[in-house]
Short mmCIF file of C-alpha atoms in Angstrom, two decimals:
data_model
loop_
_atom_site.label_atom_id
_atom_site.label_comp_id
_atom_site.label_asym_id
_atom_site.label_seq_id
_atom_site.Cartn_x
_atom_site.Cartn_y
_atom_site.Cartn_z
CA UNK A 148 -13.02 40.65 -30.59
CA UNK A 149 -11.60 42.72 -28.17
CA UNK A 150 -9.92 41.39 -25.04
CA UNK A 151 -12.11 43.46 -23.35
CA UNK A 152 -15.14 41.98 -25.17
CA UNK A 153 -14.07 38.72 -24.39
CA UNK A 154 -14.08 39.38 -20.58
CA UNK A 155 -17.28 40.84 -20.69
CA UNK A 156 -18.71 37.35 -22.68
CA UNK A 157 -17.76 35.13 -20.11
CA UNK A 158 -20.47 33.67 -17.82
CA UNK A 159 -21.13 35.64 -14.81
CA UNK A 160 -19.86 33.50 -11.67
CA UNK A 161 -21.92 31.98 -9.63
CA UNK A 162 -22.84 33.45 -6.73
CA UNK A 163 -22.54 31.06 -3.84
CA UNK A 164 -25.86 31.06 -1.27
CA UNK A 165 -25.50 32.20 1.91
CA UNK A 166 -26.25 28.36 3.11
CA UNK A 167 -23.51 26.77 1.25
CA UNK A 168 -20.97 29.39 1.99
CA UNK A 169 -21.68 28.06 5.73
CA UNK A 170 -21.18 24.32 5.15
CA UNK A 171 -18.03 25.52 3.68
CA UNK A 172 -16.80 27.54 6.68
CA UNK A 173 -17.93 25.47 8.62
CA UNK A 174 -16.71 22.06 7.25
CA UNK A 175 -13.42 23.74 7.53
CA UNK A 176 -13.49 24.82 11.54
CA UNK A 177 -14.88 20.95 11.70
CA UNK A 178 -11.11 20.22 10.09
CA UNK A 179 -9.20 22.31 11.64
CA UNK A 180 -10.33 21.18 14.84
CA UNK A 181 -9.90 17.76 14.62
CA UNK A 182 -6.21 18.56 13.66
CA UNK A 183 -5.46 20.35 17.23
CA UNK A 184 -7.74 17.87 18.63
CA UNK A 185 -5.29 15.01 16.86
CA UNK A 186 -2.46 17.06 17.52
CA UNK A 187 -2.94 17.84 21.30
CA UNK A 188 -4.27 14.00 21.55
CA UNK A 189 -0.75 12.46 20.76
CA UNK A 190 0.92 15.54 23.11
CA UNK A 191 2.71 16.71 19.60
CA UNK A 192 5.56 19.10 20.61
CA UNK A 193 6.97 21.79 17.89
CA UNK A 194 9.84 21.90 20.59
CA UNK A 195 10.47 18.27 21.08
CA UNK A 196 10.58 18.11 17.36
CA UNK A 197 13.13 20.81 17.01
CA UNK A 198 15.63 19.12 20.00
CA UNK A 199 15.69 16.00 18.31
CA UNK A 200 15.93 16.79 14.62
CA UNK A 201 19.05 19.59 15.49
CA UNK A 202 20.64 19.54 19.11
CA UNK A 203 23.82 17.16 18.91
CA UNK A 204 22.42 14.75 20.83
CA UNK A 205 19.44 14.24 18.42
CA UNK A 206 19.57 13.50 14.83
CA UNK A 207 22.97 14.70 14.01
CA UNK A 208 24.35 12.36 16.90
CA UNK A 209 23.04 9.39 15.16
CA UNK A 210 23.89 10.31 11.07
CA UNK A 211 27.52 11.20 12.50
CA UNK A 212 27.45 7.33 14.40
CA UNK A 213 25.97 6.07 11.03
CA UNK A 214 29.38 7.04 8.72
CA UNK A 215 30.86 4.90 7.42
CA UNK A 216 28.53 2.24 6.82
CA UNK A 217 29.82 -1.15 7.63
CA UNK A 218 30.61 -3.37 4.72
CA UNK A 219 31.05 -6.65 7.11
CA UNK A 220 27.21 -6.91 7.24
CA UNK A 221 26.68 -6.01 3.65
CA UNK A 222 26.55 -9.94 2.62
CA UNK A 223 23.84 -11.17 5.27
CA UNK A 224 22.18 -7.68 4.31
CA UNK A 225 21.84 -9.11 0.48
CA UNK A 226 20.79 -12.33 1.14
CA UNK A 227 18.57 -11.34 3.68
CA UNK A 228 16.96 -8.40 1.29
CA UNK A 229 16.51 -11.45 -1.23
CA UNK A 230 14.37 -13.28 1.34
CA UNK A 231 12.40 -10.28 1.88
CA UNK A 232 12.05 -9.69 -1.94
CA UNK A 233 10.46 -13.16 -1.78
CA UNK A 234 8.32 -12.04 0.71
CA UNK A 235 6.54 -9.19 -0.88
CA UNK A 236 6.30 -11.63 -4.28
CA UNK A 237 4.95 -14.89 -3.05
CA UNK A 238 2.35 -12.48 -0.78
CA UNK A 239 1.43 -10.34 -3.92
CA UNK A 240 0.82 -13.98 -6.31
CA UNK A 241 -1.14 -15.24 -3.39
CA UNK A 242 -3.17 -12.11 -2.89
CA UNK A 243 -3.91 -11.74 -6.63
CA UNK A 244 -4.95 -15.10 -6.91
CA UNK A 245 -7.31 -14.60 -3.81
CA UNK A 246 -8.75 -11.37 -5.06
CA UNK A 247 -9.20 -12.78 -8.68
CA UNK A 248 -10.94 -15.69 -7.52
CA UNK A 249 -13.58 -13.13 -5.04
CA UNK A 250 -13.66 -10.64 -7.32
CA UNK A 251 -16.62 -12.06 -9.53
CA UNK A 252 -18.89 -12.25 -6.26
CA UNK A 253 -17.17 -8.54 -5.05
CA UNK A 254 -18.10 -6.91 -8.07
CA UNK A 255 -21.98 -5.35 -8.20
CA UNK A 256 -22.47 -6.28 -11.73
CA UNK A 257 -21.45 -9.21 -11.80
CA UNK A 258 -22.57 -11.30 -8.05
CA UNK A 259 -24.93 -13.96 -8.77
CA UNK A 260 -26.87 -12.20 -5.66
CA UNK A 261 -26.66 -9.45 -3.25
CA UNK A 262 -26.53 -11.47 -0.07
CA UNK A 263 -23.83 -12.89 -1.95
CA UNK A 264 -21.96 -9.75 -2.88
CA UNK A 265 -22.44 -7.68 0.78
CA UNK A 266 -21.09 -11.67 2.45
CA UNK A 267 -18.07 -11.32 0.15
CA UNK A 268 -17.66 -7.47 0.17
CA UNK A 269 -17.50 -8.02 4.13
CA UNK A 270 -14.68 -10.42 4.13
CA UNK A 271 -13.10 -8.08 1.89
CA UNK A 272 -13.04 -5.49 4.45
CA UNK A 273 -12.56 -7.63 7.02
CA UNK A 274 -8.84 -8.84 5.96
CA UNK A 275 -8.06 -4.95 4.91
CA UNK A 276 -9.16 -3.71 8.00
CA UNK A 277 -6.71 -5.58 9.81
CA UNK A 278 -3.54 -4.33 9.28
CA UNK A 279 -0.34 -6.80 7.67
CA UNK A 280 1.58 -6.38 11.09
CA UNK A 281 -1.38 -7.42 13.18
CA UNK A 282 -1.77 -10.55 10.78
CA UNK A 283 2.10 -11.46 11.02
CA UNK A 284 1.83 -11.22 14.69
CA UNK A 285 -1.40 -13.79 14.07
CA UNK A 286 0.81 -16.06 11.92
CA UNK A 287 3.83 -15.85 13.99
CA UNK A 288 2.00 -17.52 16.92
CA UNK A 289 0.21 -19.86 14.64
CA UNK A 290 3.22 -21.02 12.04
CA UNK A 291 6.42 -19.48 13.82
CA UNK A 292 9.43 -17.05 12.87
CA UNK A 293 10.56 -16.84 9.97
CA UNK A 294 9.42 -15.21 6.48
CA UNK A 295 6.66 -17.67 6.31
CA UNK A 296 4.41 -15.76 8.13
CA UNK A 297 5.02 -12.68 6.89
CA UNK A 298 3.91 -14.18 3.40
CA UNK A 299 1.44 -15.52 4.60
CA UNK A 300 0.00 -12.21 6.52
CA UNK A 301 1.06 -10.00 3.37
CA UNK A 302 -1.08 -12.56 1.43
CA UNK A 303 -4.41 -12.35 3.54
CA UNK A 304 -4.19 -8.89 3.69
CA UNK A 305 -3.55 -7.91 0.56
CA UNK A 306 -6.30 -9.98 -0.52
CA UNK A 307 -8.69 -7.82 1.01
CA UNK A 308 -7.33 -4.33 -0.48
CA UNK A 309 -6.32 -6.08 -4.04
CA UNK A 310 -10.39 -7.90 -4.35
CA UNK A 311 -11.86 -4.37 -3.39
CA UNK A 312 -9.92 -2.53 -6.20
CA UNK A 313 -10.20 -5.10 -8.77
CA UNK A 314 -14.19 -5.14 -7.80
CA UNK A 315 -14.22 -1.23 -8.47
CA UNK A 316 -12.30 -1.73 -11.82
CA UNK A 317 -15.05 -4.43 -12.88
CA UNK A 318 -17.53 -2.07 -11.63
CA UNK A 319 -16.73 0.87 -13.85
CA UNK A 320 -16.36 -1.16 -17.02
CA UNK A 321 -18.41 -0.92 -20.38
CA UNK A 322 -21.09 -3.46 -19.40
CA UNK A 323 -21.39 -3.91 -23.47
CA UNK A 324 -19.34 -6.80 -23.76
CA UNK A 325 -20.40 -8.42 -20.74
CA UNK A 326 -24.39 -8.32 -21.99
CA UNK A 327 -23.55 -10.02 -25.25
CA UNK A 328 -22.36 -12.60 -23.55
CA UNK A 329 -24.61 -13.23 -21.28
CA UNK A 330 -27.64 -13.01 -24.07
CA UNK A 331 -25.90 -16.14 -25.96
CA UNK A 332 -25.90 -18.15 -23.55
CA UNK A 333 -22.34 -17.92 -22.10
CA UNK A 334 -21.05 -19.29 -18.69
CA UNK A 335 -20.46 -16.67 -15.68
CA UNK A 336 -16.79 -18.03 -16.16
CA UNK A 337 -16.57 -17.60 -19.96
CA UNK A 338 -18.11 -13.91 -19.35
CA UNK A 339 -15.11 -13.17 -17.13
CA UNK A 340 -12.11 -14.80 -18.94
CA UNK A 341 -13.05 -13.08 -22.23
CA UNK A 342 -15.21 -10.17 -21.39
CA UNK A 343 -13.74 -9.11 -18.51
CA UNK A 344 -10.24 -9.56 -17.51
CA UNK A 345 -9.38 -8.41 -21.43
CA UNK A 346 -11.00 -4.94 -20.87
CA UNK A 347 -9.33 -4.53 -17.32
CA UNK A 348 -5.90 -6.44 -17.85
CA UNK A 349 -4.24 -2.72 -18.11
CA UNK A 350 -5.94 -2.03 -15.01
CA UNK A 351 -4.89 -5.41 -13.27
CA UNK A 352 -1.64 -4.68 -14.01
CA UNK A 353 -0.95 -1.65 -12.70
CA UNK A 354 -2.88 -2.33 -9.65
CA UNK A 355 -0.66 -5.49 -9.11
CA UNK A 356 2.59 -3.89 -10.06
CA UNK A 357 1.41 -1.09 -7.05
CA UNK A 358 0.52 -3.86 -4.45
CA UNK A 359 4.17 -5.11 -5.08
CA UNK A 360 5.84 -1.97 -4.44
CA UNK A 361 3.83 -1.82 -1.32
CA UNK A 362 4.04 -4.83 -0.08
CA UNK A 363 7.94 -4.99 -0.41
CA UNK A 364 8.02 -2.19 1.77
CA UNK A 365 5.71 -4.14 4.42
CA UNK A 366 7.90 -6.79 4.36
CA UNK A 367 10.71 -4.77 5.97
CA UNK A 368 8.18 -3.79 8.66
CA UNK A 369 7.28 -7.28 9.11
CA UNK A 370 10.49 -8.11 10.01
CA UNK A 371 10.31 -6.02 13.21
CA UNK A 372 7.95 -8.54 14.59
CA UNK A 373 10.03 -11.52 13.60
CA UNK A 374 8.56 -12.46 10.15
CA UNK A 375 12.53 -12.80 9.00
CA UNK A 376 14.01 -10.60 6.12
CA UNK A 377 16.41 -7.77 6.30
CA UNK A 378 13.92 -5.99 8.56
CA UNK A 379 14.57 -8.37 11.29
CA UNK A 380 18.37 -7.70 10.90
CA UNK A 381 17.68 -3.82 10.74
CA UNK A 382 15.61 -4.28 14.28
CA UNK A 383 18.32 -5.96 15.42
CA UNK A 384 21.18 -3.65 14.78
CA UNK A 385 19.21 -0.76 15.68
CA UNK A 386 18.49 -2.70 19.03
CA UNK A 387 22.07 -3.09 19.59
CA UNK A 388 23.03 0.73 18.33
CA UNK A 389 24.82 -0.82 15.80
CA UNK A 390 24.04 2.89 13.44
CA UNK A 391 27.38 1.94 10.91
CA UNK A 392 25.07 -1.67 10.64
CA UNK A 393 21.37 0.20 9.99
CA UNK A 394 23.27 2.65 7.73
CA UNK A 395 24.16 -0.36 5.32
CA UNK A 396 21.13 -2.34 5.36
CA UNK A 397 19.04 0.58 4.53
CA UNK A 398 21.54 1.26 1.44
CA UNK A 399 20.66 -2.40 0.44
CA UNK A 400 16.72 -1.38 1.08
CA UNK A 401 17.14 1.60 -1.12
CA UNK A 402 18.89 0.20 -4.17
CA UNK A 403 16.38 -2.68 -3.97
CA UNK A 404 13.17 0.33 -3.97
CA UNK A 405 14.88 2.09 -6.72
CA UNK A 406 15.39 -1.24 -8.75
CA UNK A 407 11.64 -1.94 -8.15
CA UNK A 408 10.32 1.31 -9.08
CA UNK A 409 12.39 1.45 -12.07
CA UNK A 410 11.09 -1.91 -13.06
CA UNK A 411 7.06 -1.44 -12.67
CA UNK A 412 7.62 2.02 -14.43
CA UNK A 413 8.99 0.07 -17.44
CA UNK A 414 6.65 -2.67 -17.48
CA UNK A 415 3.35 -0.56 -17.20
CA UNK A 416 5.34 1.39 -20.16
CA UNK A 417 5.34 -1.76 -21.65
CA UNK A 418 1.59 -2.94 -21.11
CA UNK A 419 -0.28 0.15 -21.29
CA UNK A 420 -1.02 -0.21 -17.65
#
């Protein structure tokens, strides 16, 4: 055939009604408004943007106050980067363990009942709703300083956003095995230890391995609001204009991200996940 045959065998496209090609339009005016709206609402300023990024006094002022980095901080910067790396694990085991625990009574095809499901679905939302910093601040006042309670606000939080996504994994799963199961008489928790988690462990993982990464990175926020870590000690020396200080403790953040990454890309390599 001809490439000019060809052409002329492929389905006409479809014409789009005159209706639909007005949603379009207009669901796009409805966007681009809100953007000014959002813009003007936070008094954005192309000009302010431009001052600070390039006049000397901006941006360049502090990179040049950053060089060299200080190496007399590089120690506490370590150790404190460990106890931040501590952090984001203990708040990622705790928040697994929460969501695994919810996540049969989160999960539409497998709650007992729907009051059940919508009760536990709302405390899922609840805990993601509220933001990790908000939480830390919360635990803070309740426990104290100190890395504690920014575990403990990584792990309530993370509970909520870790249950929802292991809920929507469970959700979209062959139902196959599940039904088997449940027609011989199995428990609801033999149907999830070996119907269930096997068919979504790939899933689990990779979802986990995510919440990690993200929840390291919290941790240095954390820190701002005196949950301990190397984000505390990068509030402090930015406090003090100590640039040559920052400049050195975000190195240590860096190589610790890069490790991180490197690691979760080899183990989902590793488990299919």
């Amino acid at each position: 055939m001809s490439a000019a045959g060809a052409v002329a065998a492929l389905p006409a496209r479809p014409r789009r009604s005159a209706r639909s090609r007005l949603v379009a339009w207009g669901s796009v005016l409805i966007a681009a408004g809100l953007v000014v709206f959002a813009w003007l609402n936070i008094h954005g300023s192309f000009a302010e943007l431009v001052h600070g990024m390039f006049s000397a006094k901006g941006m360049p002022d502090i990179i040049r106050r950053s060089w060299p980095p200080r190496t007399n901080v590089l120690g506490q910067s370590l150790r404190d980067s460990v106890v931040t790396f501590s952090t984001a694990i203990l708040g990622t085991f705790l928040s697994v363990i929460g969501g695994l625990a919810l996540v049969p009574f989160a999960s539409r095809n497998l709650a007992p009942s729907r009051v059940i499901y919508e009760a536990v679905r709302l405390f899922l939302a609840f805990t993601r709703a509220i933001d990790s910093l908000i939480f830390a601040l919360l635990f803070v006042v309740a426990v104290g300083l100190g890395p504690f309670s920014g575990m403990l606000a990584l792990a309530v939080h993370g509970t909520g956003i870790i249950g929802k996504l292991y809920a929507e994994a469970i959700e979209e799963m062959d139902m196959a095995p599940i039904d088997a199961l449940r027609v011989s008489g199995a428990s609801r928790t033999q149907i999830f230890l070996h119907a269930v988690l096997p068919a979504i462990t790939p899933t689990f993982t990779g979802l986990t391995l995510y919440r990690f990464d993200v929840n390291f990175r919290s941790s240095l926020v954390l820190g701002l609001v005196g949950a301990g870590g190397i984000g505390f000690d990068i509030n402090q020396s930015m406090e003090l204009f100590q640039y040559r200080e920052v400049f050195t403790e975000l190195l240590v953040v860096l190589v610790w991200v890069l490790v991180i990454e490197r690691v979760s890309a080899v183990l989902r390599e590793r488990l299919g996940a």
